[in-house]
Coordinates of C-alpha atoms and ligand atoms in Angstrom, one line a residue:
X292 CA -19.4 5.4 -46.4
X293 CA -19.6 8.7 -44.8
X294 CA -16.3 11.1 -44.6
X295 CA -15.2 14.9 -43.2
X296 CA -12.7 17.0 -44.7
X297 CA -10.2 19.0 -42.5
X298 CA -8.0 21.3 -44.4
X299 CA -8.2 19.3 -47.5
X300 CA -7.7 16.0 -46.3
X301 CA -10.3 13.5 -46.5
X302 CA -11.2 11.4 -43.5
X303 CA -13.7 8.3 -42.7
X304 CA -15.9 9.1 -40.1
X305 CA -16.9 5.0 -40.0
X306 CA -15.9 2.0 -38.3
X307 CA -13.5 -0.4 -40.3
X308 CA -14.4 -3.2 -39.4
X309 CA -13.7 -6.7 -41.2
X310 CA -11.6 -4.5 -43.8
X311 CA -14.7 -2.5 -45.0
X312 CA -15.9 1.0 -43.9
X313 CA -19.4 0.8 -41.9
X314 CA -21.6 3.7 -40.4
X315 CA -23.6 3.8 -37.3
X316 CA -26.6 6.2 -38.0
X317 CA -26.0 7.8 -34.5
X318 CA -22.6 10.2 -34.2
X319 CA -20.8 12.4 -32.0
X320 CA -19.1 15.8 -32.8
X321 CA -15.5 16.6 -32.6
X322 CA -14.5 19.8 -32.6
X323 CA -10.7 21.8 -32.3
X324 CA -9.6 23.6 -29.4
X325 CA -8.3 26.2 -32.4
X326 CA -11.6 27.1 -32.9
X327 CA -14.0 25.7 -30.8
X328 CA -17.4 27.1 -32.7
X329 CA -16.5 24.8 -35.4
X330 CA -17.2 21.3 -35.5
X331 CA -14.7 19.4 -37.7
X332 CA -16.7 16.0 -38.1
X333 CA -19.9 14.1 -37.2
X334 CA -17.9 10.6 -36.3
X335 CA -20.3 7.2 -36.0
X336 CA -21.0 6.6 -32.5
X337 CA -20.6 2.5 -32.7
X338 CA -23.2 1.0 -30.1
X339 CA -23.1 -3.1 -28.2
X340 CA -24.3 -4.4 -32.3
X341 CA -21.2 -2.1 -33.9
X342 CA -19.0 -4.1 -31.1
X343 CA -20.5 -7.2 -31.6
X344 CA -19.9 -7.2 -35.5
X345 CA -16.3 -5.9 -35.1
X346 CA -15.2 -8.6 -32.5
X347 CA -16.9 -11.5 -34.7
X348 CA -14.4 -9.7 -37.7
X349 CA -11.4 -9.4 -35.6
X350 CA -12.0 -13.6 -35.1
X351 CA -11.9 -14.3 -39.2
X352 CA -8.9 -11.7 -39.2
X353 CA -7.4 -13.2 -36.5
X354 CA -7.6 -17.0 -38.1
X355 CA -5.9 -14.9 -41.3
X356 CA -3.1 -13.0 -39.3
X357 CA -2.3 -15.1 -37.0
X358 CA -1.1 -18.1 -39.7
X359 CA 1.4 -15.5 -41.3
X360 CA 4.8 -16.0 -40.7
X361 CA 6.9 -13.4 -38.5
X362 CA 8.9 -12.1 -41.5
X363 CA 5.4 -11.9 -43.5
X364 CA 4.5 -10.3 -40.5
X365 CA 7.3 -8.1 -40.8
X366 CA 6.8 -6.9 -44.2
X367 CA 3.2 -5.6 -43.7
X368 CA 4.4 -3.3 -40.3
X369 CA 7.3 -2.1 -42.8
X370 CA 5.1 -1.7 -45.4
X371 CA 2.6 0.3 -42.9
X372 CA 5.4 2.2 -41.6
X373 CA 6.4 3.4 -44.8
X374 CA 2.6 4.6 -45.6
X375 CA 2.6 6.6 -42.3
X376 CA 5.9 8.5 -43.4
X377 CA 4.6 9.4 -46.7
X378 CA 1.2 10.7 -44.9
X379 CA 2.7 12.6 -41.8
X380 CA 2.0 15.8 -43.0
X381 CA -1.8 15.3 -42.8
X382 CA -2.1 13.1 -39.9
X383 CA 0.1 15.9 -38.4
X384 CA -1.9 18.3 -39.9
X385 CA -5.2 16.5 -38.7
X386 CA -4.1 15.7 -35.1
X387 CA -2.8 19.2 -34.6
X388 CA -6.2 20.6 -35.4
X389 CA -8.1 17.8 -33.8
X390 CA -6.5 18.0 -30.0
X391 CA -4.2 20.8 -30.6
X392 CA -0.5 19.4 -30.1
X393 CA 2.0 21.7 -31.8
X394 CA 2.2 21.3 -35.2
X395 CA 6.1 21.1 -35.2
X396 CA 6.4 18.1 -32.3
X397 CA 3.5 16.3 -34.4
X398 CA 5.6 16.5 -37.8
X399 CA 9.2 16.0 -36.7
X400 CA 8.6 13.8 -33.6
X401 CA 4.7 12.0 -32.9
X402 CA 3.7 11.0 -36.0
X403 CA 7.6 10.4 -37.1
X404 CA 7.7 7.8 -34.0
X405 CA 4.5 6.2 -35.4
X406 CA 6.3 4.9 -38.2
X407 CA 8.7 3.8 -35.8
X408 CA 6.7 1.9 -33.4
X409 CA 6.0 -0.5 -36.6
X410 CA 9.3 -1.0 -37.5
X411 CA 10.9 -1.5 -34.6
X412 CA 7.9 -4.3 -33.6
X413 CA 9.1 -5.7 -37.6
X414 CA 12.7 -6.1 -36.6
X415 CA 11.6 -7.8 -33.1
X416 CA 9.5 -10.5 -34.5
X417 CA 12.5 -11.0 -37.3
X418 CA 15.2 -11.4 -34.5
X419 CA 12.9 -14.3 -33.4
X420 CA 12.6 -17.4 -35.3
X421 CA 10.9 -18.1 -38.1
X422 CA 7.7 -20.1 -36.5
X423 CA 7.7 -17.7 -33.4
X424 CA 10.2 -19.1 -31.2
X425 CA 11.1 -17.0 -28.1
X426 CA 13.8 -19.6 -27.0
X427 CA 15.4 -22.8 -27.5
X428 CA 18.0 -25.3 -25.7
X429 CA 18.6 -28.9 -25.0
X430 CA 18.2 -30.5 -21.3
X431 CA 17.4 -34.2 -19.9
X432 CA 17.6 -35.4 -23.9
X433 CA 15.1 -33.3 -25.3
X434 CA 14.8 -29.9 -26.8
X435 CA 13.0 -27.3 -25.3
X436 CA 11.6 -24.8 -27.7
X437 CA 9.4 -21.8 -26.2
X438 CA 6.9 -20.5 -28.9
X439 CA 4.8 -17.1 -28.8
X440 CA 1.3 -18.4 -29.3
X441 CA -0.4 -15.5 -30.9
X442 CA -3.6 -14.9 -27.8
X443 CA -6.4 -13.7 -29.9
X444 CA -8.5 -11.1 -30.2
X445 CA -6.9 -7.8 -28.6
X446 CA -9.0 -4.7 -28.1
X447 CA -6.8 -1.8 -27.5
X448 CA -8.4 1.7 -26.3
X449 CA -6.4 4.7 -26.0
X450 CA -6.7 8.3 -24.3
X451 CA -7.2 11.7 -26.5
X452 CA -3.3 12.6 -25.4
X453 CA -0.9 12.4 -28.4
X454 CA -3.4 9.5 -29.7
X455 CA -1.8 8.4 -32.9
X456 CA 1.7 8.1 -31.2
X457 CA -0.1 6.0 -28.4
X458 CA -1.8 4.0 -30.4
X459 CA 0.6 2.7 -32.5
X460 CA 2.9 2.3 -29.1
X461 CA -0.2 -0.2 -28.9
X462 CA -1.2 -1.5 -31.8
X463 CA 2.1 -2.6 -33.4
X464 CA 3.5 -4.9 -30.5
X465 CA -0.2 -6.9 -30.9
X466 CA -0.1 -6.9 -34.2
X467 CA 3.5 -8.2 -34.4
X468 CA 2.3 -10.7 -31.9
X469 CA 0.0 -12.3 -34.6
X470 CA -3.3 -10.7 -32.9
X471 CA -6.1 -9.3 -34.6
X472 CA -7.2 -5.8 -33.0
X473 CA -10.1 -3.6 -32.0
X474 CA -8.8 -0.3 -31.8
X475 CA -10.8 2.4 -29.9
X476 CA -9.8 5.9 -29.9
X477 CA -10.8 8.5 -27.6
X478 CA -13.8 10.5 -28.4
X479 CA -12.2 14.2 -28.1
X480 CA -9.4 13.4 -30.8
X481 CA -10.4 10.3 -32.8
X482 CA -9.7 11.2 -36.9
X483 CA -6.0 10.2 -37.4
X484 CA -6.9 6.7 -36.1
X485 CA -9.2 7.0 -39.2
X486 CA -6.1 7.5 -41.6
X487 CA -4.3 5.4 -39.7
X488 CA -6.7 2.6 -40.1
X489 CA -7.2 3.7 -44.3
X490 CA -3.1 2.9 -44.8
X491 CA -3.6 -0.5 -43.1
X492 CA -5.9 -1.7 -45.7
X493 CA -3.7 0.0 -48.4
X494 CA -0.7 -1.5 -46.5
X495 CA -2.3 -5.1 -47.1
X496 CA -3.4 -6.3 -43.8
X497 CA -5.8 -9.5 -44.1
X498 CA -9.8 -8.1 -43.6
X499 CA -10.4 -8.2 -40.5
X500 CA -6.7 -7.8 -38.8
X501 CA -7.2 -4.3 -37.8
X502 CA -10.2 -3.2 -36.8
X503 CA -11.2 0.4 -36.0
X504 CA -14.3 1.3 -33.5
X505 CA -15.3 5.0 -33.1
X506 CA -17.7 6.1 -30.2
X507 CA -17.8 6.4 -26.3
X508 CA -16.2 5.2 -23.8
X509 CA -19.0 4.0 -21.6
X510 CA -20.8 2.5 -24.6
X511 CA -18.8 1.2 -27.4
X512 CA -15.5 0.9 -25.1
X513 CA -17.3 -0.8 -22.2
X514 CA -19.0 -3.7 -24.9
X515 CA -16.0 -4.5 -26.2
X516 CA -14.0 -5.1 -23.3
X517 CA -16.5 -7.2 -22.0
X518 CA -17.1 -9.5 -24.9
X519 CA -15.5 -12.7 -23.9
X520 CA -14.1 -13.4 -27.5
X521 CA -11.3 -10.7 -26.7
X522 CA -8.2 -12.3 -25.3
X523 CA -6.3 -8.9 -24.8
X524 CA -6.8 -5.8 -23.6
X525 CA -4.4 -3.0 -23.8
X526 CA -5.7 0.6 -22.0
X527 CA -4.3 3.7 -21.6
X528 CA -6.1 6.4 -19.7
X529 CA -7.1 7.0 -16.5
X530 CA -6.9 4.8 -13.2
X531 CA -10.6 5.3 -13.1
X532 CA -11.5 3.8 -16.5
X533 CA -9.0 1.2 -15.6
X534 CA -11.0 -0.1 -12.6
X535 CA -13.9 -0.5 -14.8
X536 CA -12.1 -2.5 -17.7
X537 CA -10.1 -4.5 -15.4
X538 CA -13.4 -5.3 -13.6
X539 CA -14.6 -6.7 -17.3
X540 CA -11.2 -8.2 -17.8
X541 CA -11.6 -10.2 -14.6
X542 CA -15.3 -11.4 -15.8
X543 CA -13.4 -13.0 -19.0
X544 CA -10.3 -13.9 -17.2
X545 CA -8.3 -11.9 -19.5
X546 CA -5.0 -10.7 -19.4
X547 CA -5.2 -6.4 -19.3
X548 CA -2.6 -3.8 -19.3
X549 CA -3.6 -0.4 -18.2
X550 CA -1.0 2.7 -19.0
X551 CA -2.3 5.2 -16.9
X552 CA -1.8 8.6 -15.2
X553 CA 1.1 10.3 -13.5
X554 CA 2.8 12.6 -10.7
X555 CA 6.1 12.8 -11.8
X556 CA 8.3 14.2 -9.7
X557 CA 11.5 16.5 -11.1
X558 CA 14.0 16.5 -8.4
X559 CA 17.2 19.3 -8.6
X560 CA 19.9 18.6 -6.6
X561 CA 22.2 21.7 -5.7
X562 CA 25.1 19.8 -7.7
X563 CA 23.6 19.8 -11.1
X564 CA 23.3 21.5 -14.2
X565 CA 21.0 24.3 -13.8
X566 CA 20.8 26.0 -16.8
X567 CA 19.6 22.3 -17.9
X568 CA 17.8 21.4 -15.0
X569 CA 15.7 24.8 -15.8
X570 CA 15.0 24.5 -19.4
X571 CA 13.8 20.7 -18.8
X572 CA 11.5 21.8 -15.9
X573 CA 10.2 24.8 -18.0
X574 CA 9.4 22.9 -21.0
X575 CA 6.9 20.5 -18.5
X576 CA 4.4 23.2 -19.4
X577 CA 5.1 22.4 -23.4
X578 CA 1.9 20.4 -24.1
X579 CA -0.1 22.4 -21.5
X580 CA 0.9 19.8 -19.4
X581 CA -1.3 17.0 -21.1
X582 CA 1.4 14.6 -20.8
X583 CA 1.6 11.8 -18.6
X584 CA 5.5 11.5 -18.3
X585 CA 5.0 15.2 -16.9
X586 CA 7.4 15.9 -14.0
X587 CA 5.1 18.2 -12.5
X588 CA 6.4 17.9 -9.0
X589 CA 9.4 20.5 -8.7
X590 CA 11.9 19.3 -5.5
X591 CA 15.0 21.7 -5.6
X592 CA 17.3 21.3 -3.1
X593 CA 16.7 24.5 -0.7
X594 CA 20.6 25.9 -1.1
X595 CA 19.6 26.6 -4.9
X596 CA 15.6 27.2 -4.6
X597 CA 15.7 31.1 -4.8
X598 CA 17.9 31.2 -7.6
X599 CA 15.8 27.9 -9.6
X600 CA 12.6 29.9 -9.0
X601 CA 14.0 33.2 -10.5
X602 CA 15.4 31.4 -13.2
X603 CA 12.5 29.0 -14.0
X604 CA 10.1 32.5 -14.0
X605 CA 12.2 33.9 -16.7
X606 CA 12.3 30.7 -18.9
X607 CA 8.7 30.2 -18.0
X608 CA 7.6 34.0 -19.5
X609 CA 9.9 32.8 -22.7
X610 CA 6.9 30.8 -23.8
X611 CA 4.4 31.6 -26.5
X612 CA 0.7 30.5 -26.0
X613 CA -0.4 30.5 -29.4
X614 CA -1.9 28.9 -32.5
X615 CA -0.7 25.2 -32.4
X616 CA -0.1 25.1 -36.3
X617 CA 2.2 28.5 -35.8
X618 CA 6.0 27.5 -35.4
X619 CA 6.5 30.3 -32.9
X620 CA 3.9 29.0 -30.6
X621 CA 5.4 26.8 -27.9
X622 CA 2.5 25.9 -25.7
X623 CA -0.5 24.0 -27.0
X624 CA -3.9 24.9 -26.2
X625 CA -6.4 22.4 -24.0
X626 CA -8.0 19.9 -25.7
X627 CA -11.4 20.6 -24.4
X628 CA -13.4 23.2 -22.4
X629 CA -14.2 20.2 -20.0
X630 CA -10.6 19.7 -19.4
X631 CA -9.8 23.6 -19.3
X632 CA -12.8 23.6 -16.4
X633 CA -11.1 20.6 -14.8
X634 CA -7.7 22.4 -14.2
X635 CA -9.4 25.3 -13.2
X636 CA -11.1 23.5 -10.5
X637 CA -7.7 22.0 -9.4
X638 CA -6.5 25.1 -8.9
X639 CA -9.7 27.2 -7.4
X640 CA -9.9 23.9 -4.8
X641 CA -5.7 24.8 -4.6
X642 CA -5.8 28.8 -3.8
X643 CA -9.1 27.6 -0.9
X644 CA -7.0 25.0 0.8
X645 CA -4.5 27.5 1.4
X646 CA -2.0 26.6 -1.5
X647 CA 0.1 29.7 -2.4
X648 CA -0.2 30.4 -6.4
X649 CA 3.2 31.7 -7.1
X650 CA 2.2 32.3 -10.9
X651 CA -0.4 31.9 -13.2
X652 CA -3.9 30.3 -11.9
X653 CA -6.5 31.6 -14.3
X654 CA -8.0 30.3 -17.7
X655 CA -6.6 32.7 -20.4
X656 CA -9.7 35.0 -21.8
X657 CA -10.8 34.1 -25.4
X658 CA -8.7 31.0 -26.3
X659 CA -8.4 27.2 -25.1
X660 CA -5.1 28.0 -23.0
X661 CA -4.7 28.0 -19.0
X662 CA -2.1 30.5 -17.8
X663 CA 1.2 28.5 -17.4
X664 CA 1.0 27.9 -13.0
X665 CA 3.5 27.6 -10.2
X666 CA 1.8 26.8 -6.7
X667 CA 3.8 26.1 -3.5
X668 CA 1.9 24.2 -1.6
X669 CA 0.3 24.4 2.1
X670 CA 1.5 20.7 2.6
X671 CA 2.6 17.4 1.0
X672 CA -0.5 16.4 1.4
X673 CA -2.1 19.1 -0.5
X674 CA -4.6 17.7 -3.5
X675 CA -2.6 19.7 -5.7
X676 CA 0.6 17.5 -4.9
X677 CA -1.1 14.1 -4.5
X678 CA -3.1 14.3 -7.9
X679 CA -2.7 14.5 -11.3
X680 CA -4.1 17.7 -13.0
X681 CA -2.7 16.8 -16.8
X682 CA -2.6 20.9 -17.3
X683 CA 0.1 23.7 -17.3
X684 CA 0.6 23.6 -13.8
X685 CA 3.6 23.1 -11.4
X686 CA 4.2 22.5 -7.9
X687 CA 7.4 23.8 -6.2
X688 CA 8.9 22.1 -3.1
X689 CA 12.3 22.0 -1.0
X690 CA 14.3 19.7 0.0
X691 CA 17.3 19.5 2.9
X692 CA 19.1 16.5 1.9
X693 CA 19.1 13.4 -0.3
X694 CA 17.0 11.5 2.1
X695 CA 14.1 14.2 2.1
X696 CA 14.2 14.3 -1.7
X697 CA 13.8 10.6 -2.1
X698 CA 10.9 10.7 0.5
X699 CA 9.0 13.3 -1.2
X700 CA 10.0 12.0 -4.7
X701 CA 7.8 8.6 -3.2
X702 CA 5.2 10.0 -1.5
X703 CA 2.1 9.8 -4.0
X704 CA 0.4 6.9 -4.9
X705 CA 1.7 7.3 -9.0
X706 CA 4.8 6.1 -9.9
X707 CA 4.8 6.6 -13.9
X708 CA 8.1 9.0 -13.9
X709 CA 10.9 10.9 -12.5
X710 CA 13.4 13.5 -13.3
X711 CA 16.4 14.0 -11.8
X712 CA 19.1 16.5 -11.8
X713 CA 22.3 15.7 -10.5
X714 CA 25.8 16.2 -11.5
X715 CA 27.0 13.5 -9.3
X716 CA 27.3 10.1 -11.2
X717 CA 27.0 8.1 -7.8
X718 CA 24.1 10.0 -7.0
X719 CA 22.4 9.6 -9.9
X720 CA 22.5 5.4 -9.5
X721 CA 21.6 5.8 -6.2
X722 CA 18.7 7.8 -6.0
X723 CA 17.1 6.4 -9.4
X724 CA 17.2 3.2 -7.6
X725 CA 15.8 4.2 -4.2
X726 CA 13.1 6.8 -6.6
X727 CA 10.0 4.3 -7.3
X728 CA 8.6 4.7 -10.5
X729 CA 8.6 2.8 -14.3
X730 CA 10.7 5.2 -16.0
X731 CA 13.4 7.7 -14.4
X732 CA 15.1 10.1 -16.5
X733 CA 19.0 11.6 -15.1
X734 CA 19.9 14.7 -17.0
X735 CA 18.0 14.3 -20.0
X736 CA 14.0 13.6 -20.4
X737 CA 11.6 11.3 -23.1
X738 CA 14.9 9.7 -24.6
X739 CA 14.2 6.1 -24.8
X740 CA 15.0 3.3 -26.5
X741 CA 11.7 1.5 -27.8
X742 CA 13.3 -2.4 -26.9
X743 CA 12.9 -0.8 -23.3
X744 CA 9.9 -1.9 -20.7
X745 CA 7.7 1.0 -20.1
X746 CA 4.9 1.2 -17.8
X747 CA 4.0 2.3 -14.2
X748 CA 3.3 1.7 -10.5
X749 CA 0.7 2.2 -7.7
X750 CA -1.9 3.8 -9.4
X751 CA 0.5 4.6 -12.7
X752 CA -0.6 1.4 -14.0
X753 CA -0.4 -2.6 -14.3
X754 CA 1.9 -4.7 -16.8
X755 CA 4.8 -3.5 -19.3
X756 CA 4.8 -2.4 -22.5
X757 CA 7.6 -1.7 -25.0
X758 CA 9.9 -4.7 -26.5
X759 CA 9.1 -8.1 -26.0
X760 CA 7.6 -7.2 -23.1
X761 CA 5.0 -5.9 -25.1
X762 CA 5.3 -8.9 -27.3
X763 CA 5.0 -11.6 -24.2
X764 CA 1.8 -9.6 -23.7
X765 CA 0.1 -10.3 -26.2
X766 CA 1.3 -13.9 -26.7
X767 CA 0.4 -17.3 -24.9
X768 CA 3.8 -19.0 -24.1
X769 CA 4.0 -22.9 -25.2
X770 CA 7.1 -25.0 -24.1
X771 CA 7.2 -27.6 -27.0
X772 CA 9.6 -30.6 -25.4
X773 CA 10.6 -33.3 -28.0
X774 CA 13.0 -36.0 -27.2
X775 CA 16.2 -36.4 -28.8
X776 CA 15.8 -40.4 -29.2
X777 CA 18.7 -41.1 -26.9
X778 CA 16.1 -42.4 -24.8
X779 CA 12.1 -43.6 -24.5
Ligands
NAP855 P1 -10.0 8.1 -19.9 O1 -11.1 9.0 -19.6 O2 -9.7 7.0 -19.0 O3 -10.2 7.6 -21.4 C1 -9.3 6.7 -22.0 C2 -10.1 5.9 -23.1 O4 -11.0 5.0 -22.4 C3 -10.9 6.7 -24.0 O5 -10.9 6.1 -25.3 C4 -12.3 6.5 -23.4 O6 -13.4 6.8 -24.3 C5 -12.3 5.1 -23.0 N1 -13.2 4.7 -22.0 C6 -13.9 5.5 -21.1 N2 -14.7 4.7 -20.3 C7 -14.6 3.4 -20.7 C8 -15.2 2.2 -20.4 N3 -16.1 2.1 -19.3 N4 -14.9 1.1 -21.0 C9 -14.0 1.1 -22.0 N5 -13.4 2.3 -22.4 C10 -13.7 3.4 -21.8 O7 -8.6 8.9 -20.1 P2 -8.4 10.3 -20.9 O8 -9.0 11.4 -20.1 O9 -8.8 10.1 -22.3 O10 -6.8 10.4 -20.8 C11 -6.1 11.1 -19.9 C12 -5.5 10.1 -18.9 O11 -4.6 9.2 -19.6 C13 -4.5 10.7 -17.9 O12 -4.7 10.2 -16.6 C14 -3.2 10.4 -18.5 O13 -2.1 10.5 -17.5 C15 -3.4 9.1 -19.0 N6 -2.3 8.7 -19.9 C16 -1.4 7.7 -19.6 C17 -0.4 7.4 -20.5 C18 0.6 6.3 -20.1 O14 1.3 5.8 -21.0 N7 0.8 5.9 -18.9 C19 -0.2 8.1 -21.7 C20 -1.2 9.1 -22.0 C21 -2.2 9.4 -21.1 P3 -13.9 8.3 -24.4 O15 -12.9 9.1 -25.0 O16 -15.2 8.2 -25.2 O17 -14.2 8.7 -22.9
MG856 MG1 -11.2 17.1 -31.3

């Protein structure tokens, strides 16, 4: 049983798998974008045998799980739930220093929503009946009963982007389903799946239920997606990786969901609030943009775009690039100098094509941070525009009229979010209808109720999650038809 401390908390470096903590004798490094010279842990780096052993545990834990009840079920997410709130200052504490998300938006609302995701998945399956049932009624003298067969196996792999939230975004609806899962985090932030997985064994899950496989992507990731004792997969990440999962899905004729990247545009229409339209598009550079839901594409209606720009400047200079465990600090650092060097190239490929860098552009000297960027773009069809750079930098675009913003609101191939800005109720239902994309936010931004679908388009992804929709996911449908004796 090998372990790492960060600031005083202990974490397993392992693989739990089959409810007991197992080392590879290979591992790979992680290391904070605090302090990059340091490296915080040596984690095991699980290989095709680690992935074989986990899947054959996840089967036994599956045979356990799956015969629980829903309200047994219930009780173990609560119980889970309840763990994660009692530990959220050190997964906070151990995420922040791991991938570098502010401390304070880790406390108060990642690790907080967490605990959430389990109960909320504990008070779906309760609503349901007590064997499962989805739905019931009478026709032709029988009784029609739809039942939520739990599928199996689920393997469940997850970028390094606010990974504990994600994850348990992903984990709880398969659990609740009655699934046993193989849960993969991403190699540049992967210790608070490790406490994570420690309060599930304290939390009482059956060995075997919840299974936890460090390593690489293309190693450990790619063998477990294409064992064909999985019945699940649930990935978030990008379109990329996606391609090669669903590929292995397709082999196994497996149902996959793939969350992946996004484009979002943030529209302002002349009519709305702009002191909130402002702040919202300011605060796009909060996470260093590492955030999928981003609405990185500024459209502002032209009659208001020289009085947006000079306001968005001075709310953009408001922000602090700083220590990510410092309260004041109000833009997190890059999670890796391979992503810092990513952005950069974004933006060097940008300022060659002709792209006009209205602000920022550079990597900041001597920390992890990318100057917070505003580019107005040659074209529409500038790479800048049509791709997603997951850093601290914005486009800014005009618009005419409502027909032009719509267009250019629908003219990448993502279609994760929007934002839109309008003071106009009638506008708002009419262009979040005509605005293609899984989620659409009008006035406001990340509220959402977790009962809710959430997923994306085009290259934003395949399949829902959130609710049952999550739920149906990770469930085989039966229709059990019994006749009411009335008749042979
Ligand atoms: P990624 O490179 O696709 O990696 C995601 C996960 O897949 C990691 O755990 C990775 O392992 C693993 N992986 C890589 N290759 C694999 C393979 N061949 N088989 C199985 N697993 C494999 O994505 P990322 O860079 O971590 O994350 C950023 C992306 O995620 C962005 O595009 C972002 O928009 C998207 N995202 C989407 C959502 C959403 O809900 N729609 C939320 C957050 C982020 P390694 O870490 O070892 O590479
Ligand atoms: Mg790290």
């Amino acid at each position: 049983m090998s372990t790492a401390v960060v600031r005083n908390v202990t974490i397993q470096t392992g693989h739990l798998i089959g409810g007991a903590w197992v080392s590879s004798p290979e591992t790979f490094e992680t290391r904070s974008p605090m302090d990059w010279s340091t490296v915080l842990a040596e984690v095991s780096r699980g290989d095709a045998t680690t992935a074989d052993a986990a899947v054959a545990a996840a089967q036994d834990g599956f045979v356990a799980w799956s015969a629980y009840t829903p309200s047994e079920r219930a009780e173990v997410l609560r119980r889970l739930a309840d763990l994660i709130d009692a530990r959220n200052d050190d997964i906070a504490l151990v995420e922040t220093i791991d991938m570098g998300f502010r401390h304070e938006s880790m406390r108060e609302r990642l690790v907080a929503r967490g605990a959430l995701n389990f109960r909320t998945y504990a008070d779906i399956i309760e609503r349901s009946g007590p064997a499962g049932e989805a739905e019931q009624w009478d026709a032709k003298n029988t009784s029609h009963t739809v039942i939520r067969m739990p599928a199996g196996p689920a393997v469940v792999i997850t970028p390094w982007n606010a990974p504990f939230m994600l994850a348990t975004w992903k984990l709880a609806p398969a659990l609740a389903a009655g699934n046993s899962v193989l849960f993969k985090p991403a190699e540049w932030s992967p210790l608070s799946a490790a406490l994570l997985a420690e309060l599930t064994v304290e939390a009482g899950f059956p060995p075997g239920a919840f299974n936890l496989v460090q390593g690489i992507g293309s190693e450990v990731g790619a063998a477990l997606v294409a064992d064909d004792r999985v019945r699940r997969i649930s990935f978030t990440g990008s379109p990329e990786t996606a391609r090669h999962i669903g590929k292995a899905a397709a082999e196994n004729l497996v149902p996959f969901t793939a969350e992946l990247g996004g484009k979002g545009p943030l529209v302002v229409f002349a009519d709305s609030d702009l002191d909130l339209a402002v702040k919202r598009a300011a605060e796009q550079y909060e996470d260093s943009g590492q955030v999928c839901l981003a609405g990185t594409r500024l459209l502002v209606e032209e009659s208001i775009a020289d009085e947006f720009r000079a306001a968005l400047e001075a709310a953009t200079a408001a922000h602090v690039l700083g220590d990510p465990l410092d309260d004041a600090t109000s833009v997190a650092p890059v999670v890796h100098p391979d992503h810092l060097d990513s952005i950069d190239g974004f933006v060097r490929r940008a300022e060659a094509a002709g792209d006009n860098i209205i602000r920022g552009g550079n990597k900041v000297d001597g920390s992890m941070h990318f100057e917070l960027t505003l580019i107005e773009p040659a074209s529409n069809d500038s790479e800048i525009v049509q791709r997603e750079v997951f850093g601290p930098v914005l486009t800014f675009q005009t618009f005419a009229d409502e027909a032009e913003a719509v267009a250019l609101a629908n003219s990448t191939s993502y279609g994760l979010s929007a934002l839109i800005f309008t003071g106009s109720q009638e506008r708002a239902e009419r262009v979040g209808r005509a605005v293609r994309a899984g989620i659409i936010w009008v006035n406001t931004f990340l509220v959402r109720d977790l009962e809710a679908p959430f997923g994306g388009t085009g290259l934003s992804g395949i399949g829902r999650e959130g609710g049952r929709y999550a739920l149906e996911f990770h469930s085989d449908l039966k229709t059990l038809i019994i006749a009411d004796g009335s008749t042979e």
